[in-house]
XYZ file of C-alpha atoms in Angstrom:
64
model
C 1.023 7.284 -14.797
C -0.975 5.367 -16.877
C -1.057 1.624 -16.615
C -0.955 -0.916 -19.747
C -1.466 -4.722 -20.109
C 2.181 -5.509 -21.732
C 5.488 -4.527 -21.668
C 5.439 -3.773 -24.940
C 2.136 -0.814 -25.056
C 4.177 0.907 -22.108
C 7.271 0.871 -23.931
C 5.838 2.388 -26.909
C 3.838 4.805 -24.912
C 7.920 5.581 -22.821
C 9.533 6.071 -26.250
C 6.805 8.593 -27.390
C 6.422 10.740 -24.816
C 10.342 10.357 -24.031
C 10.723 11.784 -27.546
C 9.445 15.359 -26.363
C 12.082 15.974 -24.412
C 11.010 13.894 -21.235
C 12.296 10.948 -19.375
C 10.487 8.346 -18.509
C 10.620 5.324 -16.438
C 8.529 1.851 -16.768
C 7.993 -0.280 -14.368
C 6.049 -3.678 -13.877
C 3.477 -3.852 -10.356
C 2.664 -6.801 -8.646
C -0.407 -7.575 -10.532
C 1.625 -8.051 -13.803
C 0.489 -4.485 -15.386
C 2.782 -2.561 -16.720
C 3.151 1.684 -15.669
C 4.725 4.443 -17.424
C 5.749 7.020 -15.368
C 7.751 10.426 -14.412
C 11.102 9.709 -12.929
C 9.963 11.940 -9.351
C 6.872 9.481 -9.305
C 6.774 6.968 -6.644
C 7.730 3.735 -8.191
C 5.704 0.506 -6.682
C 7.244 -2.344 -8.226
C 10.237 -3.529 -10.234
C 11.525 -0.923 -13.227
C 12.131 -2.148 -16.875
C 13.261 0.651 -18.526
C 14.045 4.178 -18.371
C 13.662 6.308 -21.704
C 14.961 9.502 -23.157
C 14.834 11.217 -26.409
C 12.788 8.311 -27.483
C 15.475 5.737 -26.228
C 16.317 3.509 -23.611
C 18.832 4.511 -21.902
C 20.661 2.174 -19.316
C 20.880 3.310 -15.566
C 21.728 2.214 -12.806
C 18.235 1.283 -12.434
C 17.599 -0.677 -15.096
C 18.208 -4.525 -15.509
C 20.751 -6.335 -17.690
């Protein structure tokens, strides 16, 4: 898990990491930071997106 100051930073990292055949979750913490995590990690915030193969994927976890 890594923490970023902006959502755009976290999304950029998530897209890059997920292109390596991984799934990456981006969530927002209570102190307005953004975290990239593995699906196996405990999420302590609001999920902003899930990324797989370099793209955002819709899941039951994502909003919008």
